[in-house]
GROMACS .gro file of C-alpha atoms in nm:
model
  414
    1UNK     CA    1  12.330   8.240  34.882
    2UNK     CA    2  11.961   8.145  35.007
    3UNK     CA    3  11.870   8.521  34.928
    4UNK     CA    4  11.967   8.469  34.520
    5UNK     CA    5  11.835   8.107  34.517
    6UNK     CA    6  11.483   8.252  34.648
    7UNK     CA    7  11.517   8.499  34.355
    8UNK     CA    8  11.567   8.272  34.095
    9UNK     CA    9  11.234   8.064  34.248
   10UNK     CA   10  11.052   8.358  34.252
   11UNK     CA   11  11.184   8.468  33.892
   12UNK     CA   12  11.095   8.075  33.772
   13UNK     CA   13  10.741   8.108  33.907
   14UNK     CA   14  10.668   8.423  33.748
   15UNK     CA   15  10.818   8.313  33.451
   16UNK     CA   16  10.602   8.027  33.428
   17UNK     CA   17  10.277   8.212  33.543
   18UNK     CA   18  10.309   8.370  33.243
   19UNK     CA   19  10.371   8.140  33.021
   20UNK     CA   20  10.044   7.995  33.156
   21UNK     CA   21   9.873   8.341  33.114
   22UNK     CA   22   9.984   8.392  32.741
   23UNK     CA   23   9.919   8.033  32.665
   24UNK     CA   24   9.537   8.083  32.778
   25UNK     CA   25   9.542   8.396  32.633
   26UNK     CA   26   9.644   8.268  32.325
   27UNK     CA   27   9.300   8.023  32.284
   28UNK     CA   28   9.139   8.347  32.344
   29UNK     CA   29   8.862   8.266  32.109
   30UNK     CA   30   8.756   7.924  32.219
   31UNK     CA   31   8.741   8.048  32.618
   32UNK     CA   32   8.385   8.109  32.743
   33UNK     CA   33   8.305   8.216  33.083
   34UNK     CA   34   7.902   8.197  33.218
   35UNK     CA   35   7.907   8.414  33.480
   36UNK     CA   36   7.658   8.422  33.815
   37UNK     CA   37   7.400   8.154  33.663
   38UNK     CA   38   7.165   7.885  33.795
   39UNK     CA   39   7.298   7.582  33.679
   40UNK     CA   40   7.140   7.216  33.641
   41UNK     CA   41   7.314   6.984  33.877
   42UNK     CA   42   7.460   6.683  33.722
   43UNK     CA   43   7.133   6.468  33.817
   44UNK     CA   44   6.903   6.701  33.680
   45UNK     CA   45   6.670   6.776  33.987
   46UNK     CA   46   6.798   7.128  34.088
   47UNK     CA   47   6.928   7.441  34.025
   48UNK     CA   48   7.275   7.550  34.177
   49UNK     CA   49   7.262   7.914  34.225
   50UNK     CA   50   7.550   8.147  34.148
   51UNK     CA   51   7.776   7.938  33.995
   52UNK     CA   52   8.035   8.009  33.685
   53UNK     CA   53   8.045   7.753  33.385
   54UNK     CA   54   8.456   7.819  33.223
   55UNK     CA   55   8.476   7.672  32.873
   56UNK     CA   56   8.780   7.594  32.695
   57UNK     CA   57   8.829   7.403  32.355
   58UNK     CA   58   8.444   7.313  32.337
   59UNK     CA   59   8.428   7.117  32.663
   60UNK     CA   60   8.326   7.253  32.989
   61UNK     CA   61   8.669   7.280  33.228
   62UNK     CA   62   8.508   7.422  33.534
   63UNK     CA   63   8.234   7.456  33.726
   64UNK     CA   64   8.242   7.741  34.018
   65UNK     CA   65   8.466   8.065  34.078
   66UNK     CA   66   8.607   8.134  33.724
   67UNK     CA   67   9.015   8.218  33.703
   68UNK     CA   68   9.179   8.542  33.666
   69UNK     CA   69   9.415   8.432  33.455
   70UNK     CA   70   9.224   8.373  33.140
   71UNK     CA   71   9.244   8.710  32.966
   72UNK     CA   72   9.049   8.821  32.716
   73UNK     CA   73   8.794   8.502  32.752
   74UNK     CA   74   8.464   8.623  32.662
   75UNK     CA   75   8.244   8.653  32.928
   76UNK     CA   76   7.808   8.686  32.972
   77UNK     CA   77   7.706   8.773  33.289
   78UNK     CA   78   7.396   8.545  33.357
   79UNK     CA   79   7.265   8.648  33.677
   80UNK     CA   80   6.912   8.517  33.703
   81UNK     CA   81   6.932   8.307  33.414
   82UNK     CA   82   6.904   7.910  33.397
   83UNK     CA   83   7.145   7.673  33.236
   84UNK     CA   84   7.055   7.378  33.151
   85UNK     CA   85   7.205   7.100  32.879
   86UNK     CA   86   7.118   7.113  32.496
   87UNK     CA   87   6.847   6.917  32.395
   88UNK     CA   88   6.830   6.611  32.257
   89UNK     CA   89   6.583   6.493  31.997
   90UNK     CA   90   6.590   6.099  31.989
   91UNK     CA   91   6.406   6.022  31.696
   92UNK     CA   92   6.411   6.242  31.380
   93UNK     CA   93   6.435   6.234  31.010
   94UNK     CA   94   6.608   6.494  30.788
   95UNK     CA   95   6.692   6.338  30.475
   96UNK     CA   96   6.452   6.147  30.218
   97UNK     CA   97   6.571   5.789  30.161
   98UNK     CA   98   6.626   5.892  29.784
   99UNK     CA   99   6.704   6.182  29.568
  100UNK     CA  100   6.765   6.409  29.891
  101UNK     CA  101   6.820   6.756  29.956
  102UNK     CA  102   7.084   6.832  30.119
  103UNK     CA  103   7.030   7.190  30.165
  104UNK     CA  104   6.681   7.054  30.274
  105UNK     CA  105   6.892   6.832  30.522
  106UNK     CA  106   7.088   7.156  30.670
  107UNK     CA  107   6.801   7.343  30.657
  108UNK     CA  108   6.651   7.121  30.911
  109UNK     CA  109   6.930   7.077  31.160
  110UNK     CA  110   6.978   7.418  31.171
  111UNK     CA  111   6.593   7.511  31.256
  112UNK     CA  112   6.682   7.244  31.561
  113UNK     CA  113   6.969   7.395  31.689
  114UNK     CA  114   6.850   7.745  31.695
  115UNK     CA  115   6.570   7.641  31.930
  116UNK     CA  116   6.799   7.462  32.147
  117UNK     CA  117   6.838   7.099  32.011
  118UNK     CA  118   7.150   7.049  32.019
  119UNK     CA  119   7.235   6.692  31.877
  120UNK     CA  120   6.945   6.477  31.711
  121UNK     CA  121   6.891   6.083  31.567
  122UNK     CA  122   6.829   6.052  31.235
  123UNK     CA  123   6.617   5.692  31.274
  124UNK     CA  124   6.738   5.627  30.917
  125UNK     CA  125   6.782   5.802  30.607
  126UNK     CA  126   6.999   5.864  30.293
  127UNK     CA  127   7.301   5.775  30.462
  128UNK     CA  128   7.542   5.953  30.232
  129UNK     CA  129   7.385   6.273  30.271
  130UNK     CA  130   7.336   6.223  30.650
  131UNK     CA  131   7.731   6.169  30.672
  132UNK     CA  132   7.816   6.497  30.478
  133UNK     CA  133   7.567   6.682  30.720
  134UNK     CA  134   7.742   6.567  31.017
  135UNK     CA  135   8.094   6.597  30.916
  136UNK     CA  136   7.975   6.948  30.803
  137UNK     CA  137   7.910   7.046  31.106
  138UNK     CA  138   8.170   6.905  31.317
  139UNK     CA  139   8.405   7.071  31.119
  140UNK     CA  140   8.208   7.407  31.205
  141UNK     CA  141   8.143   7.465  30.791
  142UNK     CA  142   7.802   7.465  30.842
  143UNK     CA  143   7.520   7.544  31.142
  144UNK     CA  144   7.280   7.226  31.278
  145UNK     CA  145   7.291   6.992  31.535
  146UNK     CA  146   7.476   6.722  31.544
  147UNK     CA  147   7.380   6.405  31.358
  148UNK     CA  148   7.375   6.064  31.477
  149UNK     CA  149   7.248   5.806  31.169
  150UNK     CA  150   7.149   5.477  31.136
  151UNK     CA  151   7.145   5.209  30.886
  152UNK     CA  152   6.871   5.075  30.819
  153UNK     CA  153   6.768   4.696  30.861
  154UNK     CA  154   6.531   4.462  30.754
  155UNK     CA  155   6.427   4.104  30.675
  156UNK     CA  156   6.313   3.968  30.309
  157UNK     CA  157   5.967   3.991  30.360
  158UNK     CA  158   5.960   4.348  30.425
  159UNK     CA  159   6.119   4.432  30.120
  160UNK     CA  160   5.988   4.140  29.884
  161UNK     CA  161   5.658   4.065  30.036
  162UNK     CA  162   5.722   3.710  29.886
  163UNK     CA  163   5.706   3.851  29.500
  164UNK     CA  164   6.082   3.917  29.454
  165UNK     CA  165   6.058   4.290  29.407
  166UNK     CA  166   6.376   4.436  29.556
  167UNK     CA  167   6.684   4.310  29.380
  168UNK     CA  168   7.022   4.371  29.551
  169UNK     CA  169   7.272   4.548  29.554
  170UNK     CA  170   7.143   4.761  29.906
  171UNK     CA  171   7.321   5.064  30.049
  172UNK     CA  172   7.565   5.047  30.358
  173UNK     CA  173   7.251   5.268  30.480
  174UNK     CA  174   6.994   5.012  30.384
  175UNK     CA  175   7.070   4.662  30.430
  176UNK     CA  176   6.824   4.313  30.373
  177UNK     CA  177   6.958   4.049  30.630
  178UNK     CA  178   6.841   3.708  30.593
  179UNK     CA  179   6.942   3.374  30.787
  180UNK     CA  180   7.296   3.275  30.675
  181UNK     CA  181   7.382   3.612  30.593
  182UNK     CA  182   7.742   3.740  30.658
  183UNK     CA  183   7.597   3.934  30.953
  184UNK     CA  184   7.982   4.091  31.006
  185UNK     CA  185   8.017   4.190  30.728
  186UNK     CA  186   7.673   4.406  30.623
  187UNK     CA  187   7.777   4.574  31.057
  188UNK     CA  188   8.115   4.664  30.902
  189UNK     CA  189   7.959   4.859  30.575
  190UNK     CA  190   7.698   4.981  30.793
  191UNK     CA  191   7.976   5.115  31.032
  192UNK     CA  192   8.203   5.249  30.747
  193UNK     CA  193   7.935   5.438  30.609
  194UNK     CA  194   7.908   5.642  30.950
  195UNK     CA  195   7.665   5.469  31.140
  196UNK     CA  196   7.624   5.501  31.492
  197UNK     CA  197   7.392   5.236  31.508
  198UNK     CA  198   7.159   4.976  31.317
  199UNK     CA  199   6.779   5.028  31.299
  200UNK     CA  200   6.651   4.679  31.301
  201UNK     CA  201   6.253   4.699  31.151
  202UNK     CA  202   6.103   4.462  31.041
  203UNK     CA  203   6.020   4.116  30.904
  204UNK     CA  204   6.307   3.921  31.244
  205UNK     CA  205   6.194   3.624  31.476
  206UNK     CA  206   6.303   3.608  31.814
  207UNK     CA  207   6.590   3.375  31.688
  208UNK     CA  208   6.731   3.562  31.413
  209UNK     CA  209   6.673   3.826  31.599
  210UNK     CA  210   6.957   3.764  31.875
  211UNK     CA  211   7.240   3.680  31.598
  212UNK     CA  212   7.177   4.031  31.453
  213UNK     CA  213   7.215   4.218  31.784
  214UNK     CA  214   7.519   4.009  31.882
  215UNK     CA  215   7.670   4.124  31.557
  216UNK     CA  216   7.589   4.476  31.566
  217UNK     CA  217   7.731   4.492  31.933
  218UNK     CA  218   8.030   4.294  31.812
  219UNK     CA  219   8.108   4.541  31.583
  220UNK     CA  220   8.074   4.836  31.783
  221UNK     CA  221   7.711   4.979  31.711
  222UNK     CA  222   7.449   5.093  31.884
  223UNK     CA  223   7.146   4.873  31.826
  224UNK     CA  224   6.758   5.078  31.738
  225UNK     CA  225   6.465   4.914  31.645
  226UNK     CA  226   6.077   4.885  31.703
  227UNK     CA  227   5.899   4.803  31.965
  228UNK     CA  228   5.734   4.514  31.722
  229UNK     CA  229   5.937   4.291  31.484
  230UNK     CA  230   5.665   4.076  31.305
  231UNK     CA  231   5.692   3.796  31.386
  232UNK     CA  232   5.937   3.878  31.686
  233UNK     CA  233   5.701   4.014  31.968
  234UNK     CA  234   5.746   4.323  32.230
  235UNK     CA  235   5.895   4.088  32.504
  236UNK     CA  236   6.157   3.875  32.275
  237UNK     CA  237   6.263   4.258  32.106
  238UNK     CA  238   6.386   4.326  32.477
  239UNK     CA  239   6.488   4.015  32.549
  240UNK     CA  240   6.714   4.006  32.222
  241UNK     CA  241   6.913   4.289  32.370
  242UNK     CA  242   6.779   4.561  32.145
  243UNK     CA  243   6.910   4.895  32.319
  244UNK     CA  244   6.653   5.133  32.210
  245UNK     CA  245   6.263   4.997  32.096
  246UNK     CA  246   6.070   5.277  31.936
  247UNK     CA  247   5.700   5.330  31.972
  248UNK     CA  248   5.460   5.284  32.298
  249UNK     CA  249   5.198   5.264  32.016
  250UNK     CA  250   5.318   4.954  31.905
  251UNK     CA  251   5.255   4.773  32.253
  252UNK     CA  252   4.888   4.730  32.121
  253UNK     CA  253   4.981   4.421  31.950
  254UNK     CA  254   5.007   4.238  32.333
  255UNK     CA  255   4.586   4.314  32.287
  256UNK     CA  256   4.414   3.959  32.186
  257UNK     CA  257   4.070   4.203  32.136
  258UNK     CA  258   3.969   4.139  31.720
  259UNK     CA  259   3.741   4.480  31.754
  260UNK     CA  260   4.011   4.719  31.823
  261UNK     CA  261   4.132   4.788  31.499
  262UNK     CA  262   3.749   4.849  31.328
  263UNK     CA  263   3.688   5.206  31.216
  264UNK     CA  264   3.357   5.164  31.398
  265UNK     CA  265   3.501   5.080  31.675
  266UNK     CA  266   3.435   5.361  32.007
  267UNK     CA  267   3.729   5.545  32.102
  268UNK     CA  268   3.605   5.432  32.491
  269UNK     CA  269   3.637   5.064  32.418
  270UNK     CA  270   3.959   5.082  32.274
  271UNK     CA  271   4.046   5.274  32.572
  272UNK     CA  272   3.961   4.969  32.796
  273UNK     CA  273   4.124   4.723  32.571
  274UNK     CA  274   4.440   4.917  32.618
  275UNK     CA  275   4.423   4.945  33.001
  276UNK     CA  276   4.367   4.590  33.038
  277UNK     CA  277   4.716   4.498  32.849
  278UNK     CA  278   4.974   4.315  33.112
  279UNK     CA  279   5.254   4.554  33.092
  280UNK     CA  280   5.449   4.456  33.339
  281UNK     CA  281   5.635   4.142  33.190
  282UNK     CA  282   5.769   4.365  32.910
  283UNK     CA  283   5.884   4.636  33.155
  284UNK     CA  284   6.110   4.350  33.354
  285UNK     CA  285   6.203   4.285  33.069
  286UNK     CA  286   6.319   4.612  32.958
  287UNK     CA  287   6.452   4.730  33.314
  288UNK     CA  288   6.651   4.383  33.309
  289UNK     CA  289   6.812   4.428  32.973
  290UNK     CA  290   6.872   4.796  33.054
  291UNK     CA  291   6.679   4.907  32.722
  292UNK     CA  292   6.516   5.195  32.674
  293UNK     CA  293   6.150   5.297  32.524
  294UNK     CA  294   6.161   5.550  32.220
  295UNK     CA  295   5.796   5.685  32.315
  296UNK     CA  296   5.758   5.898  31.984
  297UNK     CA  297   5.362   6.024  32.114
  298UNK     CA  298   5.358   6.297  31.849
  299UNK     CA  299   5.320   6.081  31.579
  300UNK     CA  300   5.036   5.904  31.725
  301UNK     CA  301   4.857   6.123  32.002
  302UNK     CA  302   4.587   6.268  31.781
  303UNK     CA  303   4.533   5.951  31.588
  304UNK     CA  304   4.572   5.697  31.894
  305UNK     CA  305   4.538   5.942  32.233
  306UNK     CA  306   4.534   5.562  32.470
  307UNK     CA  307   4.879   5.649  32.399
  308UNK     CA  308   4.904   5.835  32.715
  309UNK     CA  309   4.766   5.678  32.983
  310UNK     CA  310   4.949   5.331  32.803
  311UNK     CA  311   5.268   5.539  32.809
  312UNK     CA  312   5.199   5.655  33.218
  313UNK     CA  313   5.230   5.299  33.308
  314UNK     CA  314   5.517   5.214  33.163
  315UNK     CA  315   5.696   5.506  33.319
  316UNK     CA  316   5.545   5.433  33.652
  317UNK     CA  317   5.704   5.095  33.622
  318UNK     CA  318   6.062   5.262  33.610
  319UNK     CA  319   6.142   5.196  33.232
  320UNK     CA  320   6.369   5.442  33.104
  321UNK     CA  321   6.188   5.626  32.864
  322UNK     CA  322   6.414   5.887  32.591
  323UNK     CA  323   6.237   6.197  32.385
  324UNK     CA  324   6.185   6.159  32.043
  325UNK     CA  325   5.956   6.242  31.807
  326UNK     CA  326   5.945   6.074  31.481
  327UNK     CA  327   5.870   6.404  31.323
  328UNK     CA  328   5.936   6.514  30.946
  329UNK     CA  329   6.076   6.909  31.044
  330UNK     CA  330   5.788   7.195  30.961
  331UNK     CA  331   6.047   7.510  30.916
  332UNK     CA  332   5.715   7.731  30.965
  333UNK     CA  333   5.617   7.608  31.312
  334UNK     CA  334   5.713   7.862  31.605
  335UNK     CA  335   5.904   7.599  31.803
  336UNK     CA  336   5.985   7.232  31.703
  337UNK     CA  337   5.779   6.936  31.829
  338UNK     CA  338   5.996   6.801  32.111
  339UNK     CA  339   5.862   7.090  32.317
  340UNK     CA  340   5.501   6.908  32.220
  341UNK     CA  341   5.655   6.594  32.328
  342UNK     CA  342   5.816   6.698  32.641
  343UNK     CA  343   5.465   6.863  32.720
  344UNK     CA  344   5.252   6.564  32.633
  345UNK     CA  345   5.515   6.364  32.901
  346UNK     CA  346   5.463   6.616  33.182
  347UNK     CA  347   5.061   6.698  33.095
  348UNK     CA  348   4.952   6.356  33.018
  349UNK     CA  349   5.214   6.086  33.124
  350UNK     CA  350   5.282   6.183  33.487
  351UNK     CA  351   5.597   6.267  33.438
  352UNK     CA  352   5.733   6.585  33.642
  353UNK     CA  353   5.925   6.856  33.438
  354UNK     CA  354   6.296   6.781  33.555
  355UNK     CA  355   6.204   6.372  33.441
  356UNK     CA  356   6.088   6.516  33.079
  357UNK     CA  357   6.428   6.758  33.052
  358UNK     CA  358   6.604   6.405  33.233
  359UNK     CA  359   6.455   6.191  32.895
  360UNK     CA  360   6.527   6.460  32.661
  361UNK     CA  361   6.913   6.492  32.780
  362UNK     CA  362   7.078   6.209  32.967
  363UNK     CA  363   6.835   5.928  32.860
  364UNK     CA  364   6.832   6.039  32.487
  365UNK     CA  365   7.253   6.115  32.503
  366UNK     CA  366   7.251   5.751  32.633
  367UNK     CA  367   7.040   5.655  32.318
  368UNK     CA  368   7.328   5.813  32.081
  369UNK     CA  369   7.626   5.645  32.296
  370UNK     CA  370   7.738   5.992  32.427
  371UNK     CA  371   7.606   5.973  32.775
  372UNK     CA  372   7.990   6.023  32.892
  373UNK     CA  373   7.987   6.344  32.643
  374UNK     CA  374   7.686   6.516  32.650
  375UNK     CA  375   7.350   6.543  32.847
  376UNK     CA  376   7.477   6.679  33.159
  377UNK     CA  377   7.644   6.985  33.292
  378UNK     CA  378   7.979   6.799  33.413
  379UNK     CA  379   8.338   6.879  33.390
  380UNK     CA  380   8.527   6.722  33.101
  381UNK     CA  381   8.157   6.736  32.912
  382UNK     CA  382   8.105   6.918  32.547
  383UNK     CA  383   7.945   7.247  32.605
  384UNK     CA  384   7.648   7.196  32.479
  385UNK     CA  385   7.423   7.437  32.675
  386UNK     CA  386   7.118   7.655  32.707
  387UNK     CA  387   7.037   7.938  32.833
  388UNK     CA  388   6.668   8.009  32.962
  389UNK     CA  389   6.503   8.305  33.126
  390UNK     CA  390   6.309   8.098  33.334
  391UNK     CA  391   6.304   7.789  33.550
  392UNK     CA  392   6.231   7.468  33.357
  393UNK     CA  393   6.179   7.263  33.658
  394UNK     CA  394   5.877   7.481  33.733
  395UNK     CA  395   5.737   7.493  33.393
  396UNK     CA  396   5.850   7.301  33.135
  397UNK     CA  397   5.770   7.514  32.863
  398UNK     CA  398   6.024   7.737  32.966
  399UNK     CA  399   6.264   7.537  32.726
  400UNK     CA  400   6.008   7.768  32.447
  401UNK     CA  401   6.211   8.112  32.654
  402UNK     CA  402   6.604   8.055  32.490
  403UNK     CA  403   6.870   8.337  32.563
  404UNK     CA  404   7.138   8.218  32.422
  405UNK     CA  405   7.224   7.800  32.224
  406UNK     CA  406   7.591   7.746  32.284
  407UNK     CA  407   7.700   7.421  32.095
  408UNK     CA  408   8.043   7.256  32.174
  409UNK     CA  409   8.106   7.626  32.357
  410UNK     CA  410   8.079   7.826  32.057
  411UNK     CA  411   7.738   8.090  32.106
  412UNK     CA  412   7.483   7.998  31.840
  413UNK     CA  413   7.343   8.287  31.612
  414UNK     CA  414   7.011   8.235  31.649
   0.00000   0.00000   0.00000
């Protein structure tokens, strides 16, 4: 009797295994298996050598030895190679605010995605056509990285200047909030319009400020904005709770110097000015709240280069510090300007490589609300991956050197 009730175990098991087999099998074209490879560690300081990546269903399932069982998964043998996580580009705009393109829009997300960027934020833009981009391609119906949008904010005198110029109605995508606003109610349009977040710009005091934040966070969205509010200053834009302030340029208004902004002015005194500015209250600030700095140094390095050594200080004071850059896409340039960006952080800003690749995954995933999702190489994480034929931790410009974009663990044709 024990000998037939073994049988039928054994028979069960066997059964099962392949059921299991056949099921795998059958999600044949959505398995993905990196062989041999150097992976990133989850806290992006080293390379662990050897090791297998298995995807399944876009999302990374294991990390080490690969199973047997999964036949007919695809798999690259990477031996030598470097994986790392796909980019992320912080700050970006793809659509005009009117009339857009939207083949313009695709266009553009796809030129980021084939050189690695894998997700991007669109610091605001026609919000209708940024919404068809994105749902585009999640749905896999067209190529580009992923979208995150915001809508954009402002106060009257930004739009009106005093002289009554802008009449209403706004968009969802492009909202004027003044005191006794409905503040729930233009967060809800902004949200059903696809938002991930509000970009808060200009014309807020420090007061109004706050009941805009609370509202955005009440209704579940991320909160952007600039470093400068005018009137609200550098420290009360932290202080509010803003999430993400964009532009180290900006921190020139703490300056009480009247010369600096001359056109006569030496380059060497405005130097000075800007190395005699009292960071540090703004930086407790900003490591207190939690926020983070949207540097954006390509769009004013040539123009402003006391960027850099402003921009060192702040990161040796431990603010978190994302990589954007603020860029309008040039489809004829050999590699997009993050690379510049993540060059200008290691070159000029003290930063060392595997902090630059640190801003431009986890930091700048944070920034889009998909730190739990995307920037790392962990298990349960989308597979959004690159391959490099050299180290990036030695050189950042290796990120220039792509094998192979993989994007929610499909292969990218590049």
């Amino acid at each position: 009797m024990k000998k037939y009730i073994l049988f039928a175990v054994i028979l069960l098991l066997k059964v099962q295994l392949l059921a299991n087999t056949k099921a795998l099998s059958s999600n044949t074209d959505t398995v993905l298996i990196l062989k041999n490879a150097n992976v990133l560690n989850a806290e992006g300081t080293k390379f662990l050598k050897g090791k297998d990546i298995t995807i399944r269903g876009g999302k990374i399932v294991k990390i080490g030895r690969s199973s047997k069982l999964i036949a007919g998964a695809k798999i690259m043998d990477l031996a030598g190679k470097y994986i790392v996580p796909g980019l992320i580009d912080a700050h970006v705009h793809v659509t005009a605010k009117y009339k857009n393109n939207l083949e313009n829009t695709f266009k553009d997300l796809n030129y980021y995605l084939r050189h690695g960027i894998t997700s991007v934020r669109d610091a605001a833009g026609d919000g209708e056509a940024l919404l068809k981009a994105q749902t585009a391609i999640r749905k896999g119906e067209r190529s580009g990285a992923d979208v995150f949008f915001a809508s954009f904010m402002a106060g009257d005198w930004y739009y009106n200047r005093g002289q009554n110029i802008r009449k209403e109605p706004y968009t969802p995508w492009e909202q004027r909030l003044i005191p006794g606003d409905d503040l729930d109610k233009a967060m809800a349009e902004a949200k059903a319009c696809g938002a991930t977040g509000v970009k808060l710009y200009h014309s807020f005091d420090k007061v109004f400020l706050k009941e805009i934040v609370r509202a955005a966070k009440r209704n579940g969205l991320k909160v952007w904005g600039h470093v400068m509010m005018y009137p609200a200053k550098p420290i009360e834009v932290a202080a509010a709770g803003v999430e993400v302030l964009s532009h180290v340029s900006m921190l020139e208004v703490m300056r009480t110097d009247t010369l600096f902004n001359r056109r006569t002015t030496p380059m060497a005194y405005k130097d000075s000015i800007i190395a005699n500015i009292d960071i540090v209250p703004f930086c407790k600030m900003m490591k207190k709240r939690g926020a983070i700095l949207d540097a954006t140094l390509c769009v004013s390095g040539e123009r402003d280069p006391w960027v850099f050594p402003l921009l060192k200080r702040v990161h040796e004071q431990g603010v978190m510090i994302d990589a954007g850059t603020d860029q309008i896409v040039d489809l004829k340039r050999e590699f997009p300007r993050l690379i510049d960006e993540l060059g200008y952080f290691v070159e000029k800003c003290g930063f060392t490589p595997a902090e630059a690749l640190y801003s431009a995954t986890q930091i700048s995933a944070d920034v889009i609300g998909q730190k739990k999702n995307r920037g790392s190489i962990e298990l349960g994480k989308r597979a959004d991956l690159l391959i490099l034929e050299s180290n990036p931790l030695l050189d950042i410009n290796s990120l220039q050197n792509i094998q192979t974009v993989i994007q929610h663990g499909k292969i990218v044709d590049r």
